[in-house]
JSON list of C-alpha atoms in Angstrom, two decimals:
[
{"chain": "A", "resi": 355, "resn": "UNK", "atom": "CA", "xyz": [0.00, 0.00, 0.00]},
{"chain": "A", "resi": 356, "resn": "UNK", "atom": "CA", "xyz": [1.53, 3.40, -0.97]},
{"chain": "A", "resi": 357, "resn": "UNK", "atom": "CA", "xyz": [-0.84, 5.38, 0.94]},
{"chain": "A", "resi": 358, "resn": "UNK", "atom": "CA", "xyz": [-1.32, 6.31, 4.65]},
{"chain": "A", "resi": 359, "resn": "UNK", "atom": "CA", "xyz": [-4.02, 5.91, 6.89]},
{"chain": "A", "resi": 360, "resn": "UNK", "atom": "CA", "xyz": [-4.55, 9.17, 7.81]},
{"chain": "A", "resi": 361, "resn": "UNK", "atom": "CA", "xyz": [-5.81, 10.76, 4.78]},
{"chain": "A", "resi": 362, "resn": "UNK", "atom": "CA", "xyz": [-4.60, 8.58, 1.86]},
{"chain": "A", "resi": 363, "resn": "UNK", "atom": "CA", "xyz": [-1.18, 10.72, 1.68]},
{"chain": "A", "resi": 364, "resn": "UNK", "atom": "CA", "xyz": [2.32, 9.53, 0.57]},
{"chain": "A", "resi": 365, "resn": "UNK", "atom": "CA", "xyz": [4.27, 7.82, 3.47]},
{"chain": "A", "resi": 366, "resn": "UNK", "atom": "CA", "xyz": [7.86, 9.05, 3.84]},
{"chain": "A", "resi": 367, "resn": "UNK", "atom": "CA", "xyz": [10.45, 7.11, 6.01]},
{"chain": "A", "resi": 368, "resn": "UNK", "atom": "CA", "xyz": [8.13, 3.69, 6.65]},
{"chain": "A", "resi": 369, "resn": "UNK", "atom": "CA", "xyz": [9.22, 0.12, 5.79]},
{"chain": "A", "resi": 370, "resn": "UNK", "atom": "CA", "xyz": [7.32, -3.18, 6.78]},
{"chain": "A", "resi": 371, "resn": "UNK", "atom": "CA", "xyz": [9.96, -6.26, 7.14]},
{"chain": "A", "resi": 372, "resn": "UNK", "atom": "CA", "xyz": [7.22, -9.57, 6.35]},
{"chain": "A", "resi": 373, "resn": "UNK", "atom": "CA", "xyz": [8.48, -12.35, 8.50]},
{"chain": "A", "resi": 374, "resn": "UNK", "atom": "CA", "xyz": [5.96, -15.50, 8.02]},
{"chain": "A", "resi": 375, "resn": "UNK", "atom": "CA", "xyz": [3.64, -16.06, 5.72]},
{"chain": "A", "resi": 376, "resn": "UNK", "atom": "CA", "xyz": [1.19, -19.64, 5.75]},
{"chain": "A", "resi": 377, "resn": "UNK", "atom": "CA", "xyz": [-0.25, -19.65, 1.74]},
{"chain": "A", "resi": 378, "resn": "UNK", "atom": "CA", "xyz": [-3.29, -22.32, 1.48]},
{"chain": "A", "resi": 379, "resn": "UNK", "atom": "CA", "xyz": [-2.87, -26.02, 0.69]},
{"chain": "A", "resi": 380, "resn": "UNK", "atom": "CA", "xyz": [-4.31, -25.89, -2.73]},
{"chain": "A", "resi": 381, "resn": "UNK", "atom": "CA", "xyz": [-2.52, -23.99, -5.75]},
{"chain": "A", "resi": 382, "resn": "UNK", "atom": "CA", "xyz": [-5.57, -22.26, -7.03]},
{"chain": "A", "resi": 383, "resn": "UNK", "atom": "CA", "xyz": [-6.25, -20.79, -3.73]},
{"chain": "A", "resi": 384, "resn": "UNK", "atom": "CA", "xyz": [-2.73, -19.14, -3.40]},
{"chain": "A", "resi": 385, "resn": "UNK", "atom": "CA", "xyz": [-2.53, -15.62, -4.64]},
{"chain": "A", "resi": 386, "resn": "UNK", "atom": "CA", "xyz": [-2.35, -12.14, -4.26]},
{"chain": "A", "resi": 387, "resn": "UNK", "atom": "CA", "xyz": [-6.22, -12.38, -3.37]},
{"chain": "A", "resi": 388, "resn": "UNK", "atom": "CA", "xyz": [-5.12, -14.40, -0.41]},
{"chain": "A", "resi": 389, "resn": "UNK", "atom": "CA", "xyz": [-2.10, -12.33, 1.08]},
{"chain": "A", "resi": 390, "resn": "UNK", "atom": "CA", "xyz": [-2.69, -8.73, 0.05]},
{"chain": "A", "resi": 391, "resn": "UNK", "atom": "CA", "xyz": [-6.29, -8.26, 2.36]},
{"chain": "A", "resi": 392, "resn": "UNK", "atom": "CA", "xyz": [-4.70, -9.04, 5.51]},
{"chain": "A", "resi": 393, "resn": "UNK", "atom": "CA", "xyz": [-1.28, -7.73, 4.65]},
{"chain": "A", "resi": 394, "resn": "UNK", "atom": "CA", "xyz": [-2.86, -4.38, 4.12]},
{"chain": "A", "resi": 395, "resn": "UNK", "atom": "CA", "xyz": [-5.21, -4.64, 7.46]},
{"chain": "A", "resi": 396, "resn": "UNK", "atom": "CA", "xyz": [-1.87, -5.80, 9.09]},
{"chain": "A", "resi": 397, "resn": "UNK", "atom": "CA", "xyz": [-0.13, -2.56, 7.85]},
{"chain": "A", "resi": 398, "resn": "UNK", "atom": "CA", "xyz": [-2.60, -0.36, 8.16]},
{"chain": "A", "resi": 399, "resn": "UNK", "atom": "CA", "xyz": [-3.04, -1.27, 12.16]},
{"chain": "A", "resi": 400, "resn": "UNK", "atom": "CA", "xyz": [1.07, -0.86, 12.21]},
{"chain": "A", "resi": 401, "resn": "UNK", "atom": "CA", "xyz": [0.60, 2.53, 11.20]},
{"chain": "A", "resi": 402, "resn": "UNK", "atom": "CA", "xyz": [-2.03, 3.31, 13.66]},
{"chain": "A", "resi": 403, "resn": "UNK", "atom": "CA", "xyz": [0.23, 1.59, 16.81]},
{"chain": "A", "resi": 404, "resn": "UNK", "atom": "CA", "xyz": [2.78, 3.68, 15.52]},
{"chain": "A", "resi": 405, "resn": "UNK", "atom": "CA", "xyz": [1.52, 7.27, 16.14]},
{"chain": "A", "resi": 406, "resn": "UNK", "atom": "CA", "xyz": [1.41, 8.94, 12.39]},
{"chain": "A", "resi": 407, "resn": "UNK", "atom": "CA", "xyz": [1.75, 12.42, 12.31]},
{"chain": "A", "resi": 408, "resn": "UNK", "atom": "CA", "xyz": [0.94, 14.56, 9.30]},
{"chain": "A", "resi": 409, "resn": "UNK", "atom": "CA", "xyz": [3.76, 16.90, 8.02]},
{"chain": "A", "resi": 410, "resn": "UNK", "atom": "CA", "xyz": [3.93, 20.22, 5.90]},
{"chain": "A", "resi": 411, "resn": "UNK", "atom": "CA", "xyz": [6.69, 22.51, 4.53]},
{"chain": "A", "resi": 412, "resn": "UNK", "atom": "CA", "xyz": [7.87, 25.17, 6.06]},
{"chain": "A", "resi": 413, "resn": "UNK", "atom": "CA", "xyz": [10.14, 27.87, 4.37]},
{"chain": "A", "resi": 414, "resn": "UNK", "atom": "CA", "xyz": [12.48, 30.25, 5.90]},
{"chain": "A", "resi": 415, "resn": "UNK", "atom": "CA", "xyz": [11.54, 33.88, 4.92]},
{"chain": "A", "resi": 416, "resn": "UNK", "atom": "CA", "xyz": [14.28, 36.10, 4.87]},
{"chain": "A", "resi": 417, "resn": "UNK", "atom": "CA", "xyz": [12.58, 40.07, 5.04]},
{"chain": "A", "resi": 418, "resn": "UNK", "atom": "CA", "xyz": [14.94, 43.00, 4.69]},
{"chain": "A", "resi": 419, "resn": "UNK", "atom": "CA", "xyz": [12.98, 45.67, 6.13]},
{"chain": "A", "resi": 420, "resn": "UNK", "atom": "CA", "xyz": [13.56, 49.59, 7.68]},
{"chain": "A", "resi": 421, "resn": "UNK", "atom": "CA", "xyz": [13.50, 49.95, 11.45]},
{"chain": "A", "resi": 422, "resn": "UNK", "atom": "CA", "xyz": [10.17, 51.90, 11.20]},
{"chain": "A", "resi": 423, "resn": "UNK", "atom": "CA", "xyz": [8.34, 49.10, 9.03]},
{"chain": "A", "resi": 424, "resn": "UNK", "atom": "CA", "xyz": [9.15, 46.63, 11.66]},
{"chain": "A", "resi": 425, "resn": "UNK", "atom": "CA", "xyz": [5.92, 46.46, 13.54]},
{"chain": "A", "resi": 426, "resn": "UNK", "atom": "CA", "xyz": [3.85, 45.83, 10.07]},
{"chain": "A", "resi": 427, "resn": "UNK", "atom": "CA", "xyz": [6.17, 42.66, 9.43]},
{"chain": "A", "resi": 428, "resn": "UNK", "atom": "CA", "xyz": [5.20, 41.17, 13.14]},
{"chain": "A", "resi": 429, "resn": "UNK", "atom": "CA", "xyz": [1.95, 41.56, 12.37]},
{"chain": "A", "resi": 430, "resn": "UNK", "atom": "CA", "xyz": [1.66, 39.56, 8.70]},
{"chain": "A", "resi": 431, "resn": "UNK", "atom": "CA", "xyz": [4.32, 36.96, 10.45]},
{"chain": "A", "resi": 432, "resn": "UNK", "atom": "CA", "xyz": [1.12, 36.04, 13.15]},
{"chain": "A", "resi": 433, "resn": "UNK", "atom": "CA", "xyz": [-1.97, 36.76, 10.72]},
{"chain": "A", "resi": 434, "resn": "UNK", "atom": "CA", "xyz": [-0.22, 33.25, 8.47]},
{"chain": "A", "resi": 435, "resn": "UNK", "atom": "CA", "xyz": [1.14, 31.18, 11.87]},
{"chain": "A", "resi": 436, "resn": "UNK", "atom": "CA", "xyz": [4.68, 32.34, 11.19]},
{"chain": "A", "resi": 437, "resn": "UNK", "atom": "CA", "xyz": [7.63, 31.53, 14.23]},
{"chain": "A", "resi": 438, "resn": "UNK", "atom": "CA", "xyz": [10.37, 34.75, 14.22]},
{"chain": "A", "resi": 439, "resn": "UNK", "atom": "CA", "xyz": [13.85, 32.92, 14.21]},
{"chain": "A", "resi": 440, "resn": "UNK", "atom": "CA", "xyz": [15.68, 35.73, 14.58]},
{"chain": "A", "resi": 441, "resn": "UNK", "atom": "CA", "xyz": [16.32, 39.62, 13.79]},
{"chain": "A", "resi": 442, "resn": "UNK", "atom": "CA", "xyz": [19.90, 40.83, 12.37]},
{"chain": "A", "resi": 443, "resn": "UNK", "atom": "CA", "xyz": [20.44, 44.86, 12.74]},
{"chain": "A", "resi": 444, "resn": "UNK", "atom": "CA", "xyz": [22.95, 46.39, 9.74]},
{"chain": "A", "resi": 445, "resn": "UNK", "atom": "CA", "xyz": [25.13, 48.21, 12.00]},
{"chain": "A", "resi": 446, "resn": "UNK", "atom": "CA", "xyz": [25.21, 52.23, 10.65]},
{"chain": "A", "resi": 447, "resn": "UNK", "atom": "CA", "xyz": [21.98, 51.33, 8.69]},
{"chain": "A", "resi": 448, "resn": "UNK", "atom": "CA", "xyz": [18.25, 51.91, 9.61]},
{"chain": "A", "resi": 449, "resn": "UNK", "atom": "CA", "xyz": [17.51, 48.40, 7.91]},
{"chain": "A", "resi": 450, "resn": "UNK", "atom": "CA", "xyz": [17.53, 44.92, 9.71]},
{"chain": "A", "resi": 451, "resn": "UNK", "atom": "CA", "xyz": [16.63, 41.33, 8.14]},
{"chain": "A", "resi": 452, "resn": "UNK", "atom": "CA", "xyz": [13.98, 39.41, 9.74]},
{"chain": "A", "resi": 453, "resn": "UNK", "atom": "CA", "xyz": [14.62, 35.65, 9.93]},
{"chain": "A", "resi": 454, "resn": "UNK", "atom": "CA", "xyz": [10.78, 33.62, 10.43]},
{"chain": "A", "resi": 455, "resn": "UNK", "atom": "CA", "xyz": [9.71, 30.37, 9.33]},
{"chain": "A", "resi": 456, "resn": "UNK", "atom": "CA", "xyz": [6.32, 30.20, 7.09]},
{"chain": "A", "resi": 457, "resn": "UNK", "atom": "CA", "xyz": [4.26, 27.35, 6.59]},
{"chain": "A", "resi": 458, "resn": "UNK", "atom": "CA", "xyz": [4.24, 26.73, 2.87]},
{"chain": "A", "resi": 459, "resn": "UNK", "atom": "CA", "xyz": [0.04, 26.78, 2.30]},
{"chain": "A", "resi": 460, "resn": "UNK", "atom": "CA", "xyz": [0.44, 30.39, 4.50]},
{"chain": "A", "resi": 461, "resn": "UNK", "atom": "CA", "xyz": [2.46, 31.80, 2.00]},
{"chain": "A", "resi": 462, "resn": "UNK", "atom": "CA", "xyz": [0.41, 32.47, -0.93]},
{"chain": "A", "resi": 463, "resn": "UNK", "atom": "CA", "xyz": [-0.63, 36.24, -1.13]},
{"chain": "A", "resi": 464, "resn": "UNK", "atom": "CA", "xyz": [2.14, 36.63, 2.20]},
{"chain": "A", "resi": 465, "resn": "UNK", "atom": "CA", "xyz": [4.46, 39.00, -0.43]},
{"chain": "A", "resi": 466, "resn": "UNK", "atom": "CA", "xyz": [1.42, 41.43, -1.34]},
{"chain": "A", "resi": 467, "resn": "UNK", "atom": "CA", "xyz": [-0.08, 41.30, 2.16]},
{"chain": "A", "resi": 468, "resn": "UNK", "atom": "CA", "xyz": [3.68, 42.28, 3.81]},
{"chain": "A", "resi": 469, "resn": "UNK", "atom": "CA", "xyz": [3.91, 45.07, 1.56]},
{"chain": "A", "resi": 470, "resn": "UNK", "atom": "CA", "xyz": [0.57, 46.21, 2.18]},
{"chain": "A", "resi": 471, "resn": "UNK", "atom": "CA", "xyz": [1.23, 45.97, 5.65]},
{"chain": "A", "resi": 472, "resn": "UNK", "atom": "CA", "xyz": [4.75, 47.89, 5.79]},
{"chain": "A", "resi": 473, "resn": "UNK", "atom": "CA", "xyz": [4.02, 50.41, 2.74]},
{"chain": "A", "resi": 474, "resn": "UNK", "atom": "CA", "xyz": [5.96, 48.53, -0.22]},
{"chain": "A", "resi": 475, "resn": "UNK", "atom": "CA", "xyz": [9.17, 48.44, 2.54]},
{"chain": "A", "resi": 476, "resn": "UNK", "atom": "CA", "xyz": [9.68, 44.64, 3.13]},
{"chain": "A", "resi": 477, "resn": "UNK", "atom": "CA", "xyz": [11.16, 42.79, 0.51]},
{"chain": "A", "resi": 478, "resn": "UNK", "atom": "CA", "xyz": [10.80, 38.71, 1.46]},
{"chain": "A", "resi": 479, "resn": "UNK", "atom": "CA", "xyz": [12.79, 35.80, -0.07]},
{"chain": "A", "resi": 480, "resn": "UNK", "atom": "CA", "xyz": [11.22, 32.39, 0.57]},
{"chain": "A", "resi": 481, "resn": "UNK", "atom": "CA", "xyz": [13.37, 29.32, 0.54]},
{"chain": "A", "resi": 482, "resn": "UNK", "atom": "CA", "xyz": [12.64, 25.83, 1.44]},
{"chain": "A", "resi": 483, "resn": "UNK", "atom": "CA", "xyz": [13.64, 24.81, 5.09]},
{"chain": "A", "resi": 484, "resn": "UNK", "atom": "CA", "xyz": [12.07, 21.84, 6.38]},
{"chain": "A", "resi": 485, "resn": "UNK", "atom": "CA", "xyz": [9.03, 19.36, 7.17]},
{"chain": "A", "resi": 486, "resn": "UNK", "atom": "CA", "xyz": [6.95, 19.95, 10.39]},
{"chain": "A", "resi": 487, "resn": "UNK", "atom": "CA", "xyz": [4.50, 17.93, 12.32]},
{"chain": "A", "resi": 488, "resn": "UNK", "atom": "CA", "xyz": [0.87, 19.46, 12.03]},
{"chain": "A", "resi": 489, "resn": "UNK", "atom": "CA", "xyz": [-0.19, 20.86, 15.28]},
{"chain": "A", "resi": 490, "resn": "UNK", "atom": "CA", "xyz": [-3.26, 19.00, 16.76]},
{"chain": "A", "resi": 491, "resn": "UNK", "atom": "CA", "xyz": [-4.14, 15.32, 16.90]},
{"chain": "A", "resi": 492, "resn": "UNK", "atom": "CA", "xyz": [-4.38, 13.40, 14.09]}
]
């Protein structure tokens, strides 16, 4: 089975090691139609002992913003469940570079909303970081 029991998604880092298998006496009764039901019962009850969690991207925004502008990048950061990593200050320069991590389905419309939000001061760049467990319970 390639897909999870959660909600039918593609399984990452899984592998199921058969041990035994006892296949009917008579030839016409062997099969997959025999061994792939309970195998897949079998693995889908694995997965369920195992405690799945669901996972999404996250990328790492990197916003160059003025001092003054700050405020209006905070803001957009919690409106789309972003984490602040860190804030760098330019010595000698009024501009510092925001360091946050964005979920990936937060981030559409996030450029247009920032620069709403800071009057056309932030510039983002969004890279690829990492996976994360969902909050909640599956």
């Amino acid at each position: 089975s390639a897909s999870g029991i959660l909600c039918e998604e593609a399984m990452r880092g899984i592998r199921f090691n058969l041990k035994d298998v006892t296949m009917h006496a008579d030839a016409i009764h062997r099969g997959a139609g025999q061994i792939m039901p309970p195998t897949k019962r079998a693995m889908y009850a694995c997965q369920i002992r195992s405690g799945p969690a669901l996972l999404e991207p996250m990328f790492l925004a990197d916003i160059t913003v003025p001092m003054h502008a700050i405020s209006g990048v905070y803001s957009t950061l919690n409106q789309r469940r972003g984490v602040v990593d860190g804030r760098e200050d330019r010595p000698g320069t009024p501009i510092c570079k925001v360091k946050a991590f964005l979920p990936v389905l937060e981030s559409f419309g996030f450029t247009a909303l920032l620069r709403q939000n800071t009057g056309g001061q932030a510039f983002p760049q969004l890279i690829f970081s990492h996976w994360q467990a969902v909050n909640g319970n599956p």
